[in-house]
PDB file of C-alpha atoms in Angstrom:
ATOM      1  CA  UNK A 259     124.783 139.035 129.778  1.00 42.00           C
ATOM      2  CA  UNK A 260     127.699 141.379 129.894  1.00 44.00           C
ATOM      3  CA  UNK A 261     127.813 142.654 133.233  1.00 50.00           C
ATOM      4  CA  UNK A 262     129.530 146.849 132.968  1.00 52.00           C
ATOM      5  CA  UNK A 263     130.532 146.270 136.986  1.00 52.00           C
ATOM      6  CA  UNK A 264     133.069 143.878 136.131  1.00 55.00           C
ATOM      7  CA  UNK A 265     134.440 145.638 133.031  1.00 55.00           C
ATOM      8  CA  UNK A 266     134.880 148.950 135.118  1.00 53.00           C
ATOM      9  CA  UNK A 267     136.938 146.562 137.705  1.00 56.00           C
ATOM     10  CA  UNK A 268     139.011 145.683 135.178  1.00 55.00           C
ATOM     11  CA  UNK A 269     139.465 149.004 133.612  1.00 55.00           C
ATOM     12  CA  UNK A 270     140.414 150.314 137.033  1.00 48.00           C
ATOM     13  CA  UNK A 271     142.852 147.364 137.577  1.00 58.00           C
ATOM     14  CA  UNK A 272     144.331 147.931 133.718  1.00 55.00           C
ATOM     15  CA  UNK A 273     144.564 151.250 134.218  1.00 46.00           C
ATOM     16  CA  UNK A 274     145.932 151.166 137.599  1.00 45.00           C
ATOM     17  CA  UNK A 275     148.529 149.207 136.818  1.00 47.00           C
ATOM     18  CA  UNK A 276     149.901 150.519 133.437  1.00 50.00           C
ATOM     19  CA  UNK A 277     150.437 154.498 131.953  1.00 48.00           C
ATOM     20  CA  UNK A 278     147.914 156.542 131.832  1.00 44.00           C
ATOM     21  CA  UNK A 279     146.010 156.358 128.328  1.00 48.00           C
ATOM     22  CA  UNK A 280     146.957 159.804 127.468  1.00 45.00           C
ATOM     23  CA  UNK A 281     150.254 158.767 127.783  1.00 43.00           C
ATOM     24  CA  UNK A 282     150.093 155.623 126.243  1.00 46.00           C
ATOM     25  CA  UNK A 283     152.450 155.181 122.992  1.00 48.00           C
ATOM     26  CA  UNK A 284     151.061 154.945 119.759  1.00 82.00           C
ATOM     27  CA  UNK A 285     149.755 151.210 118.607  1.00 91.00           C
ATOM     28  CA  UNK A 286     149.270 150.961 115.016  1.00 93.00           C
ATOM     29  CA  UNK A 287     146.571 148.026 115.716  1.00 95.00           C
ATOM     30  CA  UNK A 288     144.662 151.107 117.505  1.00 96.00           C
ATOM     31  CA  UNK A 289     144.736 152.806 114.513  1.00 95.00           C
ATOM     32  CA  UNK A 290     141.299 153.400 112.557  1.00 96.00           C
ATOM     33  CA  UNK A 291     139.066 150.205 111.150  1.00 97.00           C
ATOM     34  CA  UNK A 292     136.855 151.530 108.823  1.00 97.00           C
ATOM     35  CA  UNK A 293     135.578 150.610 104.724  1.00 98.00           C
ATOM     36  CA  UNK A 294     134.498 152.881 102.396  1.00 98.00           C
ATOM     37  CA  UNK A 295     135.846 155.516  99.853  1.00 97.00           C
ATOM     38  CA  UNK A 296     137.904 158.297 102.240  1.00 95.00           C
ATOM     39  CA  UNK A 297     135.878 160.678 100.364  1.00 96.00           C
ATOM     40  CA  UNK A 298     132.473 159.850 100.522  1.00 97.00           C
ATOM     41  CA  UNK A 299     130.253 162.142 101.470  1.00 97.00           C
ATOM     42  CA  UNK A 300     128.815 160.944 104.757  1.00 98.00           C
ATOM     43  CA  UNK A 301     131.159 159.142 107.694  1.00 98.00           C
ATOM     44  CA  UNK A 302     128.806 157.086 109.849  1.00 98.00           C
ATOM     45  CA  UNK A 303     130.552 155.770 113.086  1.00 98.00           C
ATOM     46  CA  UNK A 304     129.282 152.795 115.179  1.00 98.00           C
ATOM     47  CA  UNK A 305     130.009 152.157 118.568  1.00 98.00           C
ATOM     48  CA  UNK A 306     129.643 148.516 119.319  1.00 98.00           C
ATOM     49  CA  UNK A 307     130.655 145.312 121.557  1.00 98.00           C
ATOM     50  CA  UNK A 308     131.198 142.294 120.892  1.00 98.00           C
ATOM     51  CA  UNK A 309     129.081 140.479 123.400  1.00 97.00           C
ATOM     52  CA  UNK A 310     126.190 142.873 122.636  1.00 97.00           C
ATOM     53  CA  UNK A 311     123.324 140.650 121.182  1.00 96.00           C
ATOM     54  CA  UNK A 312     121.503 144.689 119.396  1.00 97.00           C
ATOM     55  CA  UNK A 313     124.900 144.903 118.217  1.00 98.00           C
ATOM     56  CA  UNK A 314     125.091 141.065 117.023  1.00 97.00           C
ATOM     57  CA  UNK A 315     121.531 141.593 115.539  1.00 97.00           C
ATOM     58  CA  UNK A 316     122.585 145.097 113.764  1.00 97.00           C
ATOM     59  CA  UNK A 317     125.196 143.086 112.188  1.00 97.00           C
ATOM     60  CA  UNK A 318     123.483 139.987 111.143  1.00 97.00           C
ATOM     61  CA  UNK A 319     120.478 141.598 109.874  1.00 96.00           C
ATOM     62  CA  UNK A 320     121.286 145.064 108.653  1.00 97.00           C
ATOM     63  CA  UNK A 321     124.889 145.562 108.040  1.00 98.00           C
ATOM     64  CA  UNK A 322     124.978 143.067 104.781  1.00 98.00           C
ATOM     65  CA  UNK A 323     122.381 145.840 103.045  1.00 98.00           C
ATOM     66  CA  UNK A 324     124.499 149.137 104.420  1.00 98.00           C
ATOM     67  CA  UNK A 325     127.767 147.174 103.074  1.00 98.00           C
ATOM     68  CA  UNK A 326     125.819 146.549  99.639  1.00 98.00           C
ATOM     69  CA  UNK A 327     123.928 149.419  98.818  1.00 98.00           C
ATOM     70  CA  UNK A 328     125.547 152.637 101.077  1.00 98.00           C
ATOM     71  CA  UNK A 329     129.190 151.778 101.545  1.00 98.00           C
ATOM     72  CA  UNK A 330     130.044 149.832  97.839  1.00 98.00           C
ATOM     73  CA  UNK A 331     128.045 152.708  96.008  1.00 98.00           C
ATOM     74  CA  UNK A 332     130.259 155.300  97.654  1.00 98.00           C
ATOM     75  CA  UNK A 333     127.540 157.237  99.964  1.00 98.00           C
ATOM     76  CA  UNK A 334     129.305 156.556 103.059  1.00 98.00           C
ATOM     77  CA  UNK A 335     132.414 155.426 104.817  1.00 98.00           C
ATOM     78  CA  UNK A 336     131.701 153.350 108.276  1.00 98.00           C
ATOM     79  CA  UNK A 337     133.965 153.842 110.978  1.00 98.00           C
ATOM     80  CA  UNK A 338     133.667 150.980 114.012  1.00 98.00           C
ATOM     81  CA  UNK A 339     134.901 152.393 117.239  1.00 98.00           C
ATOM     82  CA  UNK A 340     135.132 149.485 119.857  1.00 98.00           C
ATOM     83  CA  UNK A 341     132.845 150.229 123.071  1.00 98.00           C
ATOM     84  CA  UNK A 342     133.445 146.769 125.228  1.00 98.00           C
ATOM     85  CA  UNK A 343     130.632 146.217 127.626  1.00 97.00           C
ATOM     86  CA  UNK A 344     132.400 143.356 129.919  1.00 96.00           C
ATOM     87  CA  UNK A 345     135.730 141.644 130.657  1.00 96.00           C
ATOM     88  CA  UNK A 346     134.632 138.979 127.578  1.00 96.00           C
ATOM     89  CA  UNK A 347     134.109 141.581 124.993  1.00 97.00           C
ATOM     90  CA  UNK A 348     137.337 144.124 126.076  1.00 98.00           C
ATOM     91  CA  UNK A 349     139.943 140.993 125.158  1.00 98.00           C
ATOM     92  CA  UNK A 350     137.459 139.948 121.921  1.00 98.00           C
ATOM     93  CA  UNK A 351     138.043 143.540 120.418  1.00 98.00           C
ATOM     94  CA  UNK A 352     141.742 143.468 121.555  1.00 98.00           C
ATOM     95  CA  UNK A 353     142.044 140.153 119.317  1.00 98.00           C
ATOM     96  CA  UNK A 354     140.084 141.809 116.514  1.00 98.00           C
ATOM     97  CA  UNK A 355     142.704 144.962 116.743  1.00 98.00           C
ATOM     98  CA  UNK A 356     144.998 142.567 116.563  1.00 98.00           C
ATOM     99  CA  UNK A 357     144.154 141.268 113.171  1.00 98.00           C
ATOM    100  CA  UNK A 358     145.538 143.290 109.999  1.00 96.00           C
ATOM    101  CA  UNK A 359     142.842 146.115 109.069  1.00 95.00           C
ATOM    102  CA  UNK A 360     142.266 144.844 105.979  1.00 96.00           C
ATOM    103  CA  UNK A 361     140.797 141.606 107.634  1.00 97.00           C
ATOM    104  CA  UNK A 362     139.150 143.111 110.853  1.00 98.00           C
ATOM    105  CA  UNK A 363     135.536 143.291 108.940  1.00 97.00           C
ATOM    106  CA  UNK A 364     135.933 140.062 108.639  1.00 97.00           C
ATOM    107  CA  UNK A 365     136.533 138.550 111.850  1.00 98.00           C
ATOM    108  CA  UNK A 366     133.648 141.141 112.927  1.00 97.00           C
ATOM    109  CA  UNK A 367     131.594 139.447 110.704  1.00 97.00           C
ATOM    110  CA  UNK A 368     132.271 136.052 112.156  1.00 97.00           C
ATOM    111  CA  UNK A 369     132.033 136.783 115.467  1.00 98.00           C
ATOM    112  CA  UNK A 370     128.578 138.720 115.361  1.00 98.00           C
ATOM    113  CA  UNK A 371     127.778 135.417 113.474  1.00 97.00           C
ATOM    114  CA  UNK A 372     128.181 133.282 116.035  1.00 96.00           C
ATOM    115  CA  UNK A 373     127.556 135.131 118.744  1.00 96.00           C
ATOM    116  CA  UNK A 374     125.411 132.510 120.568  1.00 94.00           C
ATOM    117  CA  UNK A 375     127.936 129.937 120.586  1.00 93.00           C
ATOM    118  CA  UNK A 376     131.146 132.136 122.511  1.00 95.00           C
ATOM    119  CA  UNK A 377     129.442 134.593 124.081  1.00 94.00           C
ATOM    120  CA  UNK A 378     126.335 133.232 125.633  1.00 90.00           C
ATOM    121  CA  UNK A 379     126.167 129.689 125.808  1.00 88.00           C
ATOM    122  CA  UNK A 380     126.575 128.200 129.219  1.00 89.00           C
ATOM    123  CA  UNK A 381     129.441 126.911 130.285  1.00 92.00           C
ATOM    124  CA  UNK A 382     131.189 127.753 127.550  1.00 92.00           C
ATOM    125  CA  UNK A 383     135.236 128.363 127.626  1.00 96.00           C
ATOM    126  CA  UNK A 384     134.813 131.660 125.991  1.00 96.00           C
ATOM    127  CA  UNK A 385     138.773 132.405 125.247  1.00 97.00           C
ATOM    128  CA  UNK A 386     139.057 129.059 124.069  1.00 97.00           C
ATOM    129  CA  UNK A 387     135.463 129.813 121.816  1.00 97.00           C
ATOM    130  CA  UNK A 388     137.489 132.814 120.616  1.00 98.00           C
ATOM    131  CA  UNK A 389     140.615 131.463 119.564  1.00 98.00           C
ATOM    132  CA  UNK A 390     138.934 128.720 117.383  1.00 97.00           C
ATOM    133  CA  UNK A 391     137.409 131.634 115.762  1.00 97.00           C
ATOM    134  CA  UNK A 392     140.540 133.368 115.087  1.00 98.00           C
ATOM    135  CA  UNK A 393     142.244 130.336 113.990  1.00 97.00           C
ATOM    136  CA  UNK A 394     139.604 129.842 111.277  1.00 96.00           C
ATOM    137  CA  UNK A 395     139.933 133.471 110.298  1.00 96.00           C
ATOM    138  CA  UNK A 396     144.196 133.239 109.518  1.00 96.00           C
ATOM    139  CA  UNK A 397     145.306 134.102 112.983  1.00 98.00           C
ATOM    140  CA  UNK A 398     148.145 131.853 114.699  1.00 98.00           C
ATOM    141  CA  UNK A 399     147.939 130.676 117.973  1.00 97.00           C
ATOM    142  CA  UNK A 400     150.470 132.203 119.495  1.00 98.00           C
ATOM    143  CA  UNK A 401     149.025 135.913 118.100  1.00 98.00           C
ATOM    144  CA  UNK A 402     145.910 135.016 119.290  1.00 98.00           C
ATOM    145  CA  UNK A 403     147.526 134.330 122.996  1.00 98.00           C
ATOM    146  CA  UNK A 404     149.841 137.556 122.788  1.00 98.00           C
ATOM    147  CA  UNK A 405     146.745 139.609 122.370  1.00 98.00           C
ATOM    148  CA  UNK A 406     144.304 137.989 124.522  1.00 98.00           C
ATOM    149  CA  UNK A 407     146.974 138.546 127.099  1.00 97.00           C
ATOM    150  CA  UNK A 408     148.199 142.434 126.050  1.00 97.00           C
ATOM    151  CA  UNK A 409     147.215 144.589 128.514  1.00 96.00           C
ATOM    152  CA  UNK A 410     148.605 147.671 127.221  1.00 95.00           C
ATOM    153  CA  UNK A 411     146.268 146.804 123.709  1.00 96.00           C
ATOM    154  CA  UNK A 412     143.351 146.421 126.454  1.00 97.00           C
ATOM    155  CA  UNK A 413     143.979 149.703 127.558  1.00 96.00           C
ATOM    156  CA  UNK A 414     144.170 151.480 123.849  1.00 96.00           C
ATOM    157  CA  UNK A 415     140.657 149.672 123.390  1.00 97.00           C
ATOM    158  CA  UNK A 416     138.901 151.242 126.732  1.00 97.00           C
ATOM    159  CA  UNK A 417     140.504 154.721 125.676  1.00 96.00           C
ATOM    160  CA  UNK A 418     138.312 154.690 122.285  1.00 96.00           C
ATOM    161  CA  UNK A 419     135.288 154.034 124.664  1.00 97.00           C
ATOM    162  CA  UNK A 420     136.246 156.236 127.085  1.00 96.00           C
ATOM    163  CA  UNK A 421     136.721 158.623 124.181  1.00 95.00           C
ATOM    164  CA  UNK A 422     133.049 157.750 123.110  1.00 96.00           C
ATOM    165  CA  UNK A 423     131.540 158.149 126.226  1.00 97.00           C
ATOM    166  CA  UNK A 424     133.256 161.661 126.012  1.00 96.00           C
ATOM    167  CA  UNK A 425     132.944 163.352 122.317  1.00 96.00           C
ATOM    168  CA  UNK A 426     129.261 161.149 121.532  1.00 96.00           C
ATOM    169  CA  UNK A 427     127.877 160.762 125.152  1.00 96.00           C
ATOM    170  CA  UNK A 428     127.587 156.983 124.009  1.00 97.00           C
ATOM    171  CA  UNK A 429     126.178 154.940 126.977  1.00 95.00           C
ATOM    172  CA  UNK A 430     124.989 151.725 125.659  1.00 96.00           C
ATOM    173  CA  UNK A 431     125.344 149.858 122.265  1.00 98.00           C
ATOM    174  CA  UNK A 432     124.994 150.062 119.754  1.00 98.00           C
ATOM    175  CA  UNK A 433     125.388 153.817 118.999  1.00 98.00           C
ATOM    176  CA  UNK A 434     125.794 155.248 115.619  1.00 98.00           C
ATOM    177  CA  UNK A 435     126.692 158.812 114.440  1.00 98.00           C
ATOM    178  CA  UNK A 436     125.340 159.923 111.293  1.00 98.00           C
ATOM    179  CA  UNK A 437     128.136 163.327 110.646  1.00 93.00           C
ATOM    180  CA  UNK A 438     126.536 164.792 114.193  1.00 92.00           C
ATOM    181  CA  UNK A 439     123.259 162.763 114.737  1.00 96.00           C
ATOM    182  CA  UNK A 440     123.436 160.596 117.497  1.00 97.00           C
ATOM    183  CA  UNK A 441     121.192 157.521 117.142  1.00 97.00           C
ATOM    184  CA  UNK A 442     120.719 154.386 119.268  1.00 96.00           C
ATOM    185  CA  UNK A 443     120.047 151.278 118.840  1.00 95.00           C
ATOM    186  CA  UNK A 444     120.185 148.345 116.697  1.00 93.00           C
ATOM    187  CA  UNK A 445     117.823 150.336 113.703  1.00 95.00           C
ATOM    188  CA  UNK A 446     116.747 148.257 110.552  1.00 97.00           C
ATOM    189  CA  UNK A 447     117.934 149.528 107.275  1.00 98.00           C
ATOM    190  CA  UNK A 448     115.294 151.961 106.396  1.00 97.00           C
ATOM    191  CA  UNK A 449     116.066 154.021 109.824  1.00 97.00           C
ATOM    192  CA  UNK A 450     119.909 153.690 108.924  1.00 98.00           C
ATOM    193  CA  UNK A 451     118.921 155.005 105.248  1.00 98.00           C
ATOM    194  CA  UNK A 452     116.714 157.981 106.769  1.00 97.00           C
ATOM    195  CA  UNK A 453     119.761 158.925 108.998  1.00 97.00           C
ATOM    196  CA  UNK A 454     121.897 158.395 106.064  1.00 97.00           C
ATOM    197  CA  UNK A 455     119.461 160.715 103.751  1.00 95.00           C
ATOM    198  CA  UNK A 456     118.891 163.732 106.818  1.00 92.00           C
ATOM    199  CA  UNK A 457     120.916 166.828 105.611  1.00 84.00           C
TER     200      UNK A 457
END
């Protein structure tokens, strides 16, 4: 299970050892990753990690219906904002930042999907797990290295937590913001819809 000591060791040492992230230079890959029409009438944003199994579920079992019937009809626009919960997860969502945006869904999508197979099962070479899975979704090898190894992208991705933690008081995963509503949790549909339908 992802263990939050060891990511706030590594944070330190990142951080430590690099600029300060309010002095960090812009990284386009830091940029927002989000679907949805720009002007729909309801941003929802979710604060996740990868090696979160609420977060894997949310994904698995809910997200397919909030793609389908809130974000293709136009109701809302979903903004991920990457909340890494261990060393494991901080270099997954560099790699996914380092995709283009248009395929970062994606490679959500097939991580959440196999979930049990990189992130929990023992033994595992979870880098190695990781790569496959970015090789099978169009990245090269060498990409896939660079950003594993980019500590300067690690330290963009722990400033949009850090930024969480701040603006949403987000603490665990996954956390979703409905316009102000902060909700917890990996909620079925008919929550999400609820949220979605609260003025």
């Amino acid at each position: 299970m992802p263990d939050r000591r060891s990511l706030l060791a590594a944070a330190t040492g990142l951080i430590a050892a690099g600029p300060a992230l309010a002095q960090a230079p812009a990284d386009p890959r830091l940029g927002e990753r989000s679907v949805g029409r720009a002007d729909a009438p309801l941003t929802v944003i979710e604060y996740f990690s990868l090696t979160c199994s609420h977060c894997g579920a949310f994904h698995r079992d809910t997200w397919p219906r909030v793609r389908t019937e809130l974000v293709d009809t136009g109701r809302i626009r979903m903004v991920w904002k990457d909340f890494p919960l261990d060393q494991i997860s901080l270099r997954a969502h560099a790699v996914a930042r380092a995709f283009p945006a248009e395929a970062y869904e994606a490679f959500l999508t097939a991580l959440f999907s196999t979930q049990d197979r990189w992130a929990y099962a023992r033994g595992v070479d979870h880098k190695a797990e990781i790569g496959r899975i970015a090789t099978l979704a169009g990245m090269a090898p060498a990409t896939f290295e660079a950003a594993w190894a980019d500590d300067d992208l690690a330290r963009g991705v722990l400033a949009i937590r850090q930024q969480g933690e701040t603006e949403h008081r987000v603490q665990a995963t996954p956390t979703f913001v409905f316009g102000r509503r902060v909700v917890g949790g990996a909620i079925p549909f008919d929550r999400f819809l609820r949220e979605v339908q609260t003025p």
